């Protein structure tokens, strides 16, 4: 949040004409948004440059006026960037503040820029530009986390681990497969961002307050200049629509939930009970009282911060649900949740990427845990099925085998040929061929399954996809 200077200059009111006096202090304090919307300034200025050109094209500014206008906008942009121009307590929002800056530089000529434009189409445009730009930044950070998971996965294509359902040991999997199972959701998040971007690349400028403009301004030209594909089809929808905000927040909430699930697993993996993963000192925290402690705070913060990401989505959907067309002031509440979502992910993702890429995986402990809890039971049942036994019966026989082992407190490996025959004549000694973790994994050869073969294929395909994201994530949306 930007701090506003209180050295107050004469108030740049945008609606002085029909009002007898200034706003009440309480109203001014409630309605001010410049402390959080100031970050839209570069996008507002880009919109103003495009609008100035289209005004000139329509004959509403002459060449000399356009030149001065563009020079003043450039100067204002530099002043904003250097911090020599700051919003004051009297600037209601970013649009008001920048209009003041323009008037200070141009005098009456500055007042010409507002023709054919309203804060309603302006704010919708600014927010689309900001989000399209930052979606690429968030996507770049998602790719970095995916890269970190992929490089760990590449080390563990063959490392056995006890795959779980209900947090109970279920069937052996490779740890590489497990890590890649956290990459696939991130690839979907990336896809969602790019899909969202296509729908968001529509310019509201030209809608004015709600009805379009009687001035001969070409909204398509402005749209193209700002990197949009075209302008809005309906001026009322253009200023009323915040689908792009809610949808962005769904994507960031979903990503937050993915990071939370990854975080939860890292918390488990690093616990004494699991001991599968050790975090690098630089990416773990200690305790002020217990000298031995090493805590996975980054993973916990990933889990914790999903709450605010989900909350932002709920806040905006709830804010929008009863709003009559077109613009309503409620919509000013659309900004803080998306700004917070962007800030949260830009903070969290690099920390997670660092934590994942530097962690040490204890392959020995994973391998030792892989067969624990009779995770090979399904192999026995499947082996019986291959001997033509109906699965129902195979399941029953294998269940009895597990029960025998449990009563003796032993594993499958400890049973004699007689023990096997005693459970069922169907269990010949050949069944032992499938009773190793290695054979269970090696037998998983179908696409998408956990055997080292398909995991290596998956790894290559994921690396390929991530490579394909680099160009999009490096794009900058706002033109100079
Ligand atoms: N600060 C306002 C917002 O963020 C800008 C639009 C104000 N428009 C209006 N007619 N009051 O929504």
Tab-separated table of C-alpha atoms and ligand atoms in Angstrom:
chain	number	residue	atom	x	y	z
A	1	UNK	CA	0.000	0.000	0.000
A	2	UNK	CA	1.414	3.337	-1.051
A	3	UNK	CA	1.699	6.046	1.558
A	4	UNK	CA	0.102	9.266	0.451
A	5	UNK	CA	1.752	12.609	1.084
A	6	UNK	CA	-0.345	14.979	3.167
A	7	UNK	CA	1.108	18.197	1.801
A	8	UNK	CA	-2.169	19.022	0.324
A	9	UNK	CA	-2.529	20.822	-2.963
A	10	UNK	CA	-5.738	22.246	-4.305
A	11	UNK	CA	-8.210	19.384	-4.653
A	12	UNK	CA	-8.640	18.099	-8.202
A	13	UNK	CA	-12.320	17.367	-8.041
A	14	UNK	CA	-13.736	15.523	-11.028
A	15	UNK	CA	-17.334	16.609	-10.510
A	16	UNK	CA	-17.234	20.114	-8.982
A	17	UNK	CA	-19.822	21.720	-11.274
A	18	UNK	CA	-23.121	20.916	-9.615
A	19	UNK	CA	-21.910	20.597	-5.997
A	20	UNK	CA	-22.085	23.424	-3.492
A	21	UNK	CA	-19.208	22.347	-1.296
A	22	UNK	CA	-16.566	19.651	-0.949
A	23	UNK	CA	-17.293	16.143	0.335
A	24	UNK	CA	-17.658	15.453	4.047
A	25	UNK	CA	-14.499	14.178	5.675
A	26	UNK	CA	-16.162	10.836	6.443
A	27	UNK	CA	-17.177	10.365	2.808
A	28	UNK	CA	-13.745	11.301	1.547
A	29	UNK	CA	-12.099	8.844	3.907
A	30	UNK	CA	-14.467	6.048	2.931
A	31	UNK	CA	-14.295	6.557	-0.773
A	32	UNK	CA	-10.558	7.101	-1.237
A	33	UNK	CA	-8.823	4.213	-3.003
A	34	UNK	CA	-5.565	5.811	-4.089
A	35	UNK	CA	-3.646	4.114	-1.268
A	36	UNK	CA	-4.184	0.784	-3.037
A	37	UNK	CA	-5.010	1.629	-6.657
A	38	UNK	CA	-1.880	3.739	-7.146
A	39	UNK	CA	-0.172	0.659	-8.539
A	40	UNK	CA	-2.406	1.022	-11.601
A	41	UNK	CA	-0.615	4.286	-12.516
A	42	UNK	CA	1.622	2.900	-15.316
A	43	UNK	CA	-1.388	1.228	-16.907
A	44	UNK	CA	-3.541	4.342	-16.559
A	45	UNK	CA	-0.813	6.375	-18.240
A	46	UNK	CA	-0.554	3.849	-21.088
A	47	UNK	CA	-4.330	4.139	-21.522
A	48	UNK	CA	-4.057	7.931	-21.510
A	49	UNK	CA	-1.418	7.908	-24.228
A	50	UNK	CA	-3.613	5.719	-26.423
A	51	UNK	CA	-6.644	7.907	-25.677
A	52	UNK	CA	-4.715	11.097	-26.542
A	53	UNK	CA	-3.765	9.637	-29.910
A	54	UNK	CA	-7.316	8.641	-30.710
A	55	UNK	CA	-8.548	12.130	-29.719
A	56	UNK	CA	-5.994	13.600	-32.125
A	57	UNK	CA	-7.072	11.186	-34.823
A	58	UNK	CA	-10.657	12.388	-34.340
A	59	UNK	CA	-9.515	16.008	-34.740
A	60	UNK	CA	-10.121	16.850	-31.078
A	61	UNK	CA	-6.447	17.612	-30.397
A	62	UNK	CA	-4.164	19.210	-32.985
A	63	UNK	CA	-0.670	17.874	-33.644
A	64	UNK	CA	0.976	20.404	-31.371
A	65	UNK	CA	-1.455	19.657	-28.524
A	66	UNK	CA	-0.926	15.932	-28.971
A	67	UNK	CA	2.839	16.409	-28.810
A	68	UNK	CA	2.595	18.402	-25.585
A	69	UNK	CA	0.106	15.948	-24.124
A	70	UNK	CA	2.320	12.930	-24.832
A	71	UNK	CA	5.402	14.729	-23.522
A	72	UNK	CA	3.546	15.620	-20.320
A	73	UNK	CA	2.359	12.015	-19.909
A	74	UNK	CA	5.939	10.797	-20.352
A	75	UNK	CA	7.172	13.339	-17.848
A	76	UNK	CA	4.447	12.347	-15.402
A	77	UNK	CA	5.316	8.683	-15.834
A	78	UNK	CA	8.980	9.410	-15.069
A	79	UNK	CA	7.936	11.455	-12.033
A	80	UNK	CA	5.745	8.602	-10.794
A	81	UNK	CA	8.565	6.114	-11.313
A	82	UNK	CA	11.110	8.256	-9.488
A	83	UNK	CA	8.661	9.036	-6.713
A	84	UNK	CA	8.803	12.798	-7.267
A	85	UNK	CA	5.094	12.711	-8.108
A	86	UNK	CA	3.040	11.063	-5.354
A	87	UNK	CA	-0.666	10.863	-4.658
A	88	UNK	CA	-1.846	13.196	-1.897
A	89	UNK	CA	-4.598	12.742	0.677
A	90	UNK	CA	-6.841	14.781	-1.565
A	91	UNK	CA	-6.519	12.488	-4.547
A	92	UNK	CA	-9.475	10.129	-4.438
A	93	UNK	CA	-8.016	7.522	-6.742
A	94	UNK	CA	-5.237	6.893	-9.233
A	95	UNK	CA	-7.225	8.538	-12.042
A	96	UNK	CA	-7.779	11.720	-10.017
A	97	UNK	CA	-4.151	11.867	-8.973
A	98	UNK	CA	-2.859	11.489	-12.506
A	99	UNK	CA	-5.294	14.085	-13.835
A	100	UNK	CA	-3.896	16.483	-11.241
A	101	UNK	CA	-0.388	15.668	-12.405
A	102	UNK	CA	-1.375	16.381	-15.985
A	103	UNK	CA	-3.109	19.654	-15.112
A	104	UNK	CA	-0.016	20.741	-13.173
A	105	UNK	CA	2.054	20.160	-16.314
A	106	UNK	CA	-0.310	21.353	-19.024
A	107	UNK	CA	-2.803	23.750	-17.486
A	108	UNK	CA	-6.103	23.814	-19.388
A	109	UNK	CA	-4.861	21.529	-22.148
A	110	UNK	CA	-4.722	18.739	-19.537
A	111	UNK	CA	-8.493	19.008	-19.184
A	112	UNK	CA	-9.006	17.882	-22.801
A	113	UNK	CA	-7.963	14.289	-22.145
A	114	UNK	CA	-11.142	13.457	-20.296
A	115	UNK	CA	-13.318	13.831	-23.431
A	116	UNK	CA	-15.052	10.593	-24.403
A	117	UNK	CA	-13.721	8.738	-21.404
A	118	UNK	CA	-14.955	8.044	-17.899
A	119	UNK	CA	-13.343	6.550	-14.842
A	120	UNK	CA	-15.735	3.650	-15.408
A	121	UNK	CA	-14.150	2.465	-18.655
A	122	UNK	CA	-10.752	3.671	-17.470
A	123	UNK	CA	-10.648	1.638	-14.264
A	124	UNK	CA	-11.868	-1.509	-16.016
A	125	UNK	CA	-9.155	-1.042	-18.651
A	126	UNK	CA	-6.411	-0.371	-16.108
A	127	UNK	CA	-7.280	-3.447	-14.103
A	128	UNK	CA	-7.339	-5.685	-17.188
A	129	UNK	CA	-3.935	-4.364	-18.219
A	130	UNK	CA	-2.498	-4.780	-14.741
A	131	UNK	CA	-3.777	-8.337	-14.413
A	132	UNK	CA	-2.758	-9.399	-17.921
A	133	UNK	CA	0.722	-8.136	-17.168
A	134	UNK	CA	0.947	-9.753	-13.743
A	135	UNK	CA	-0.621	-13.028	-14.873
A	136	UNK	CA	2.563	-13.541	-16.876
A	137	UNK	CA	4.708	-12.812	-13.828
A	138	UNK	CA	2.725	-15.262	-11.698
A	139	UNK	CA	2.952	-17.828	-14.509
A	140	UNK	CA	6.739	-17.385	-14.627
A	141	UNK	CA	6.937	-18.121	-10.891
A	142	UNK	CA	4.692	-21.190	-11.335
A	143	UNK	CA	7.042	-22.456	-14.033
A	144	UNK	CA	9.999	-21.997	-11.657
A	145	UNK	CA	8.301	-24.072	-8.971
A	146	UNK	CA	7.419	-26.712	-11.565
A	147	UNK	CA	11.070	-26.711	-12.684
A	148	UNK	CA	12.180	-27.326	-9.097
A	149	UNK	CA	9.785	-30.264	-8.723
A	150	UNK	CA	10.853	-31.646	-12.100
A	151	UNK	CA	14.550	-31.563	-11.254
A	152	UNK	CA	13.874	-33.445	-8.019
A	153	UNK	CA	11.614	-35.896	-9.878
A	154	UNK	CA	14.387	-36.552	-12.401
A	155	UNK	CA	16.554	-37.882	-9.521
A	156	UNK	CA	13.824	-40.264	-8.368
A	157	UNK	CA	12.358	-41.885	-11.471
A	158	UNK	CA	13.130	-45.272	-9.934
A	159	UNK	CA	12.991	-44.492	-6.206
A	160	UNK	CA	10.235	-46.588	-4.596
A	161	UNK	CA	7.844	-44.969	-2.134
A	162	UNK	CA	4.669	-46.122	-0.407
A	163	UNK	CA	1.860	-44.495	-2.369
A	164	UNK	CA	-1.075	-43.621	-0.156
A	165	UNK	CA	-4.802	-43.252	-0.069
A	166	UNK	CA	-6.457	-42.065	3.162
A	167	UNK	CA	-2.878	-41.471	4.400
A	168	UNK	CA	-2.573	-45.289	4.597
A	169	UNK	CA	0.068	-47.163	2.653
A	170	UNK	CA	-1.674	-48.350	-0.498
A	171	UNK	CA	0.592	-49.427	-3.380
A	172	UNK	CA	4.238	-48.795	-4.213
A	173	UNK	CA	4.866	-45.830	-6.487
A	174	UNK	CA	8.014	-44.108	-7.639
A	175	UNK	CA	8.803	-40.898	-5.819
A	176	UNK	CA	9.428	-39.200	-9.177
A	177	UNK	CA	5.833	-39.997	-10.114
A	178	UNK	CA	4.665	-38.539	-6.824
A	179	UNK	CA	6.583	-35.302	-7.350
A	180	UNK	CA	5.293	-35.020	-10.908
A	181	UNK	CA	1.773	-35.421	-9.516
A	182	UNK	CA	2.361	-31.975	-7.995
A	183	UNK	CA	3.554	-30.586	-11.333
A	184	UNK	CA	0.449	-31.580	-13.311
A	185	UNK	CA	-1.851	-29.237	-11.297
A	186	UNK	CA	0.602	-26.379	-11.869
A	187	UNK	CA	0.462	-27.057	-15.621
A	188	UNK	CA	-3.334	-26.788	-15.403
A	189	UNK	CA	-3.001	-23.500	-13.492
A	190	UNK	CA	-0.783	-22.219	-16.294
A	191	UNK	CA	-3.313	-23.316	-18.924
A	192	UNK	CA	-6.059	-21.578	-16.991
A	193	UNK	CA	-4.081	-18.337	-16.900
A	194	UNK	CA	-3.543	-18.375	-20.652
A	195	UNK	CA	-7.215	-19.192	-21.343
A	196	UNK	CA	-8.261	-16.422	-18.975
A	197	UNK	CA	-5.903	-14.030	-20.725
A	198	UNK	CA	-7.630	-14.603	-24.066
A	199	UNK	CA	-11.011	-13.658	-22.597
A	200	UNK	CA	-9.500	-10.710	-20.750
A	201	UNK	CA	-7.849	-9.226	-23.851
A	202	UNK	CA	-10.960	-7.119	-24.611
A	203	UNK	CA	-10.755	-3.361	-24.149
A	204	UNK	CA	-13.512	-1.520	-22.244
A	205	UNK	CA	-12.235	1.890	-23.458
A	206	UNK	CA	-14.784	3.666	-25.607
A	207	UNK	CA	-17.647	2.593	-23.348
A	208	UNK	CA	-17.362	5.921	-21.519
A	209	UNK	CA	-19.539	5.950	-18.418
A	210	UNK	CA	-21.829	3.274	-19.892
A	211	UNK	CA	-23.268	4.322	-23.254
A	212	UNK	CA	-20.298	4.802	-25.550
A	213	UNK	CA	-19.381	8.211	-26.943
A	214	UNK	CA	-20.879	10.707	-29.346
A	215	UNK	CA	-17.334	11.725	-30.279
A	216	UNK	CA	-15.792	9.982	-33.301
A	217	UNK	CA	-13.278	7.923	-31.318
A	218	UNK	CA	-12.270	4.497	-32.560
A	219	UNK	CA	-12.287	1.999	-29.664
A	220	UNK	CA	-10.739	-0.752	-31.800
A	221	UNK	CA	-7.676	1.386	-32.536
A	222	UNK	CA	-7.254	2.157	-28.819
A	223	UNK	CA	-7.717	-1.513	-28.003
A	224	UNK	CA	-5.000	-2.624	-30.414
A	225	UNK	CA	-2.629	0.037	-29.202
A	226	UNK	CA	-2.978	-1.311	-25.658
A	227	UNK	CA	-2.334	-4.880	-26.713
A	228	UNK	CA	-5.972	-5.996	-26.560
A	229	UNK	CA	-7.400	-8.084	-29.396
A	230	UNK	CA	-10.441	-5.845	-29.829
A	231	UNK	CA	-12.887	-3.580	-27.989
A	232	UNK	CA	-15.955	-4.600	-25.984
A	233	UNK	CA	-19.103	-5.538	-27.915
A	234	UNK	CA	-21.438	-3.798	-25.444
A	235	UNK	CA	-20.584	-0.580	-23.638
A	236	UNK	CA	-22.837	-1.410	-20.669
A	237	UNK	CA	-21.233	-4.815	-20.206
A	238	UNK	CA	-17.810	-3.246	-20.711
A	239	UNK	CA	-18.093	-1.203	-17.512
A	240	UNK	CA	-20.208	-3.693	-15.512
A	241	UNK	CA	-18.175	-6.821	-16.207
A	242	UNK	CA	-15.810	-8.081	-13.528
A	243	UNK	CA	-15.812	-11.717	-14.642
A	244	UNK	CA	-12.137	-11.289	-15.410
A	245	UNK	CA	-11.491	-10.388	-11.757
A	246	UNK	CA	-13.477	-13.290	-10.325
A	247	UNK	CA	-11.991	-15.723	-12.807
A	248	UNK	CA	-8.467	-14.547	-12.054
A	249	UNK	CA	-9.213	-15.057	-8.370
A	250	UNK	CA	-10.508	-18.553	-9.029
A	251	UNK	CA	-7.233	-19.380	-10.766
A	252	UNK	CA	-5.141	-17.940	-7.949
A	253	UNK	CA	-7.335	-19.674	-5.328
A	254	UNK	CA	-6.973	-22.983	-7.173
A	255	UNK	CA	-3.216	-22.483	-7.417
A	256	UNK	CA	-3.225	-21.626	-3.706
A	257	UNK	CA	-4.996	-24.884	-2.949
A	258	UNK	CA	-2.425	-26.789	-5.026
A	259	UNK	CA	0.415	-25.130	-3.129
A	260	UNK	CA	-1.329	-25.871	0.140
A	261	UNK	CA	-1.574	-29.583	-0.681
A	262	UNK	CA	2.096	-29.643	-1.649
A	263	UNK	CA	2.900	-27.754	1.567
A	264	UNK	CA	0.961	-30.252	3.652
A	265	UNK	CA	2.904	-33.149	2.127
A	266	UNK	CA	6.243	-31.464	2.791
A	267	UNK	CA	5.167	-30.950	6.405
A	268	UNK	CA	4.447	-34.676	6.648
A	269	UNK	CA	7.558	-35.759	4.753
A	270	UNK	CA	9.848	-33.689	6.969
A	271	UNK	CA	8.284	-34.934	10.211
A	272	UNK	CA	10.142	-37.307	12.491
A	273	UNK	CA	7.556	-40.006	11.715
A	274	UNK	CA	8.167	-39.920	7.959
A	275	UNK	CA	11.739	-38.660	7.714
A	276	UNK	CA	11.617	-38.788	3.917
A	277	UNK	CA	12.856	-35.298	3.228
A	278	UNK	CA	15.294	-32.945	4.880
A	279	UNK	CA	15.046	-29.236	4.180
A	280	UNK	CA	18.062	-27.094	3.511
A	281	UNK	CA	18.882	-24.860	6.480
A	282	UNK	CA	18.280	-21.763	4.360
A	283	UNK	CA	14.705	-22.852	3.700
A	284	UNK	CA	13.747	-24.002	7.198
A	285	UNK	CA	13.327	-22.217	10.514
A	286	UNK	CA	14.347	-23.012	14.045
A	287	UNK	CA	12.721	-22.562	17.413
A	288	UNK	CA	13.515	-19.850	19.934
A	289	UNK	CA	13.369	-22.366	22.784
A	290	UNK	CA	13.981	-25.837	21.345
A	291	UNK	CA	17.491	-25.907	19.867
A	292	UNK	CA	16.910	-29.155	17.955
A	293	UNK	CA	13.907	-27.926	15.980
A	294	UNK	CA	13.843	-27.507	12.220
A	295	UNK	CA	10.468	-26.403	10.976
A	296	UNK	CA	8.968	-26.362	7.476
A	297	UNK	CA	7.552	-22.849	7.797
A	298	UNK	CA	7.499	-22.213	4.060
A	299	UNK	CA	5.320	-25.270	3.555
A	300	UNK	CA	3.064	-24.169	6.397
A	301	UNK	CA	2.774	-20.652	5.030
A	302	UNK	CA	1.829	-22.156	1.660
A	303	UNK	CA	-0.949	-24.016	3.440
A	304	UNK	CA	-1.934	-20.955	5.449
A	305	UNK	CA	-1.936	-18.459	2.625
A	306	UNK	CA	-4.412	-20.517	0.606
A	307	UNK	CA	-7.000	-19.099	3.017
A	308	UNK	CA	-6.590	-15.527	1.843
A	309	UNK	CA	-6.523	-16.621	-1.804
A	310	UNK	CA	-9.822	-18.462	-1.442
A	311	UNK	CA	-11.183	-15.565	0.621
A	312	UNK	CA	-10.472	-13.075	-2.148
A	313	UNK	CA	-12.543	-15.077	-4.612
A	314	UNK	CA	-15.448	-15.333	-2.199
A	315	UNK	CA	-15.259	-11.613	-1.395
A	316	UNK	CA	-15.458	-10.553	-5.040
A	317	UNK	CA	-18.210	-12.986	-6.041
A	318	UNK	CA	-20.254	-11.862	-3.043
A	319	UNK	CA	-19.639	-8.200	-3.836
A	320	UNK	CA	-20.794	-8.688	-7.442
A	321	UNK	CA	-23.821	-10.891	-6.964
A	322	UNK	CA	-26.568	-8.303	-6.442
A	323	UNK	CA	-25.185	-5.452	-8.513
A	324	UNK	CA	-27.512	-3.867	-11.053
A	325	UNK	CA	-25.932	-2.795	-14.342
A	326	UNK	CA	-23.799	-0.921	-14.957
A	327	UNK	CA	-21.003	0.468	-12.763
A	328	UNK	CA	-21.645	0.619	-9.025
A	329	UNK	CA	-19.220	1.935	-6.476
A	330	UNK	CA	-19.182	-1.467	-4.787
A	331	UNK	CA	-16.885	-2.485	-7.611
A	332	UNK	CA	-14.037	-0.467	-6.163
A	333	UNK	CA	-13.741	-3.456	-3.806
A	334	UNK	CA	-12.523	-5.602	-6.717
A	335	UNK	CA	-8.926	-4.423	-6.495
A	336	UNK	CA	-7.472	-5.296	-3.114
A	337	UNK	CA	-8.231	-9.030	-3.419
A	338	UNK	CA	-6.495	-9.329	-6.795
A	339	UNK	CA	-3.554	-7.195	-5.724
A	340	UNK	CA	-3.239	-9.348	-2.637
A	341	UNK	CA	-3.473	-12.541	-4.698
A	342	UNK	CA	-0.683	-11.367	-7.005
A	343	UNK	CA	1.498	-10.236	-4.077
A	344	UNK	CA	0.881	-13.452	-2.171
A	345	UNK	CA	1.852	-15.704	-5.064
A	346	UNK	CA	4.851	-13.574	-6.003
A	347	UNK	CA	6.083	-13.961	-2.428
A	348	UNK	CA	5.198	-17.593	-1.906
A	349	UNK	CA	6.210	-19.252	-5.173
A	350	UNK	CA	9.928	-18.337	-5.090
A	351	UNK	CA	10.155	-19.528	-1.484
A	352	UNK	CA	8.521	-22.841	-2.364
A	353	UNK	CA	10.722	-23.254	-5.440
A	354	UNK	CA	13.817	-22.671	-3.314
A	355	UNK	CA	12.619	-25.072	-0.643
A	356	UNK	CA	11.873	-27.849	-3.169
A	357	UNK	CA	15.015	-27.456	-5.236
A	358	UNK	CA	17.311	-27.577	-2.175
A	359	UNK	CA	15.615	-30.327	-0.179
A	360	UNK	CA	17.335	-33.671	0.320
A	361	UNK	CA	15.233	-36.714	-0.422
A	362	UNK	CA	16.060	-39.757	1.746
A	363	UNK	CA	15.664	-42.389	-0.954
A	364	UNK	CA	16.756	-45.145	1.477
A	365	UNK	CA	13.929	-44.387	3.892
A	366	UNK	CA	11.390	-44.107	1.089
A	367	UNK	CA	12.466	-47.468	-0.338
A	368	UNK	CA	12.329	-49.107	3.086
A	369	UNK	CA	8.809	-47.772	3.644
A	370	UNK	CA	7.533	-48.805	0.188
A	371	UNK	CA	6.482	-52.401	1.019
A	372	UNK	CA	5.366	-51.640	4.583
A	373	UNK	CA	1.678	-52.197	5.251
A	374	UNK	CA	1.270	-54.998	2.665
A	375	UNK	CA	1.422	-52.579	-0.268
A	376	UNK	CA	2.110	-55.602	-2.515
A	377	UNK	CA	-1.265	-57.223	-1.749
A	378	UNK	CA	-2.752	-55.972	-5.020
A	379	UNK	CA	0.132	-57.662	-6.870
A	380	UNK	CA	-0.930	-61.023	-5.391
A	381	UNK	CA	-4.562	-60.461	-6.405
A	382	UNK	CA	-3.544	-59.366	-9.927
A	383	UNK	CA	-1.249	-62.423	-10.217
A	384	UNK	CA	-4.218	-64.673	-9.348
A	385	UNK	CA	-6.326	-62.878	-11.974
A	386	UNK	CA	-3.644	-63.681	-14.534
A	387	UNK	CA	-4.031	-67.351	-13.454
A	388	UNK	CA	-7.693	-66.978	-14.481
A	389	UNK	CA	-9.076	-66.572	-10.956
A	390	UNK	CA	-12.043	-64.145	-10.774
A	391	UNK	CA	-10.932	-60.932	-9.055
A	392	UNK	CA	-13.566	-61.320	-6.353
A	393	UNK	CA	-12.018	-64.639	-5.288
A	394	UNK	CA	-8.471	-63.335	-5.739
A	395	UNK	CA	-9.271	-60.431	-3.411
A	396	UNK	CA	-10.634	-62.850	-0.818
A	397	UNK	CA	-7.583	-65.152	-0.976
A	398	UNK	CA	-5.170	-62.222	-0.720
A	399	UNK	CA	-7.104	-60.852	2.231
A	400	UNK	CA	-6.610	-64.151	4.041
A	401	UNK	CA	-2.892	-63.992	3.290
A	402	UNK	CA	-2.645	-60.527	4.819
A	403	UNK	CA	-4.620	-61.688	7.819
A	404	UNK	CA	-2.230	-64.627	8.366
A	405	UNK	CA	0.777	-62.302	8.229
A	406	UNK	CA	-0.866	-59.849	10.622
A	407	UNK	CA	-1.614	-62.625	13.135
A	408	UNK	CA	2.046	-63.678	13.023
A	409	UNK	CA	3.388	-60.165	12.892
A	410	UNK	CA	5.369	-60.972	9.734
A	411	UNK	CA	5.552	-59.933	6.077
A	412	UNK	CA	4.746	-61.818	2.851
A	413	UNK	CA	8.452	-62.608	2.485
A	414	UNK	CA	8.451	-64.591	5.726
A	415	UNK	CA	5.818	-67.132	4.577
A	416	UNK	CA	6.826	-70.641	3.524
A	417	UNK	CA	5.451	-72.509	0.497
A	418	UNK	CA	3.282	-74.495	2.911
A	419	UNK	CA	1.919	-71.301	4.456
A	420	UNK	CA	0.946	-70.107	0.982
A	421	UNK	CA	-0.691	-73.429	0.068
A	422	UNK	CA	-2.438	-73.420	3.446
A	423	UNK	CA	-4.161	-70.144	2.628
A	424	UNK	CA	-5.186	-71.391	-0.830
A	425	UNK	CA	-4.020	-74.105	-3.254
A	426	UNK	CA	-4.106	-71.341	-5.875
A	427	UNK	CA	-1.072	-69.726	-4.215
A	428	UNK	CA	1.825	-71.630	-5.784
A	429	UNK	CA	5.421	-70.568	-5.042
A	430	UNK	CA	5.510	-68.697	-8.412
A	431	UNK	CA	3.537	-65.927	-6.754
A	432	UNK	CA	6.821	-64.777	-5.192
A	433	UNK	CA	7.836	-63.325	-8.599
A	434	UNK	CA	5.395	-60.464	-8.055
A	435	UNK	CA	6.164	-59.996	-4.386
A	436	UNK	CA	8.857	-57.367	-4.768
A	437	UNK	CA	8.476	-53.617	-4.947
A	438	UNK	CA	10.739	-53.562	-8.010
A	439	UNK	CA	8.550	-56.022	-9.927
A	440	UNK	CA	5.394	-54.180	-8.880
A	441	UNK	CA	6.829	-50.930	-10.232
A	442	UNK	CA	8.304	-52.509	-13.365
A	443	UNK	CA	4.921	-54.036	-14.200
A	444	UNK	CA	3.324	-50.570	-14.321
A	445	UNK	CA	4.010	-49.849	-17.981
A	446	UNK	CA	0.788	-48.256	-19.205
A	447	UNK	CA	0.861	-44.531	-20.033
A	448	UNK	CA	0.483	-42.357	-16.950
A	449	UNK	CA	1.243	-45.132	-14.482
A	450	UNK	CA	3.998	-45.182	-11.916
A	451	UNK	CA	6.591	-47.535	-13.447
A	452	UNK	CA	10.005	-46.041	-14.223
A	453	UNK	CA	9.281	-46.285	-17.982
A	454	UNK	CA	6.096	-44.228	-18.089
A	455	UNK	CA	7.501	-41.841	-15.464
A	456	UNK	CA	10.512	-41.143	-17.682
A	457	UNK	CA	8.087	-40.443	-20.556
A	458	UNK	CA	6.012	-38.170	-18.331
A	459	UNK	CA	9.123	-36.337	-17.202
A	460	UNK	CA	10.172	-35.660	-20.787
A	461	UNK	CA	6.723	-34.444	-21.736
A	462	UNK	CA	6.479	-32.167	-18.696
A	463	UNK	CA	9.917	-30.692	-19.415
A	464	UNK	CA	8.794	-30.057	-22.968
A	465	UNK	CA	5.609	-28.326	-21.831
A	466	UNK	CA	7.481	-26.137	-19.344
A	467	UNK	CA	9.903	-25.133	-22.095
A	468	UNK	CA	6.864	-24.066	-24.133
A	469	UNK	CA	5.715	-21.710	-21.368
A	470	UNK	CA	8.841	-19.569	-21.290
A	471	UNK	CA	7.903	-17.353	-24.211
A	472	UNK	CA	4.433	-16.501	-22.913
A	473	UNK	CA	5.603	-15.814	-19.380
A	474	UNK	CA	8.284	-13.415	-20.652
A	475	UNK	CA	5.787	-11.252	-22.580
A	476	UNK	CA	5.042	-7.758	-21.299
A	477	UNK	CA	1.568	-6.518	-22.015
A	478	UNK	CA	1.788	-2.777	-21.734
A	479	UNK	CA	3.268	-1.013	-24.721
A	480	UNK	CA	5.294	2.174	-24.490
B	1	LIG	N1	-12.004	4.341	-7.911
B	1	LIG	C1	-13.095	3.862	-8.700
B	1	LIG	C2	-13.072	2.322	-8.730
B	1	LIG	O1	-12.084	1.801	-8.428
B	1	LIG	C3	-12.980	4.381	-10.086
B	1	LIG	C4	-14.300	4.488	-10.792
B	1	LIG	C5	-15.142	5.508	-10.158
B	1	LIG	N2	-16.266	5.798	-10.974
B	1	LIG	C6	-17.281	6.464	-10.497
B	1	LIG	N3	-18.243	6.716	-11.294
B	1	LIG	N4	-17.316	6.853	-9.261
B	1	LIG	O2	-14.049	1.680	-9.035
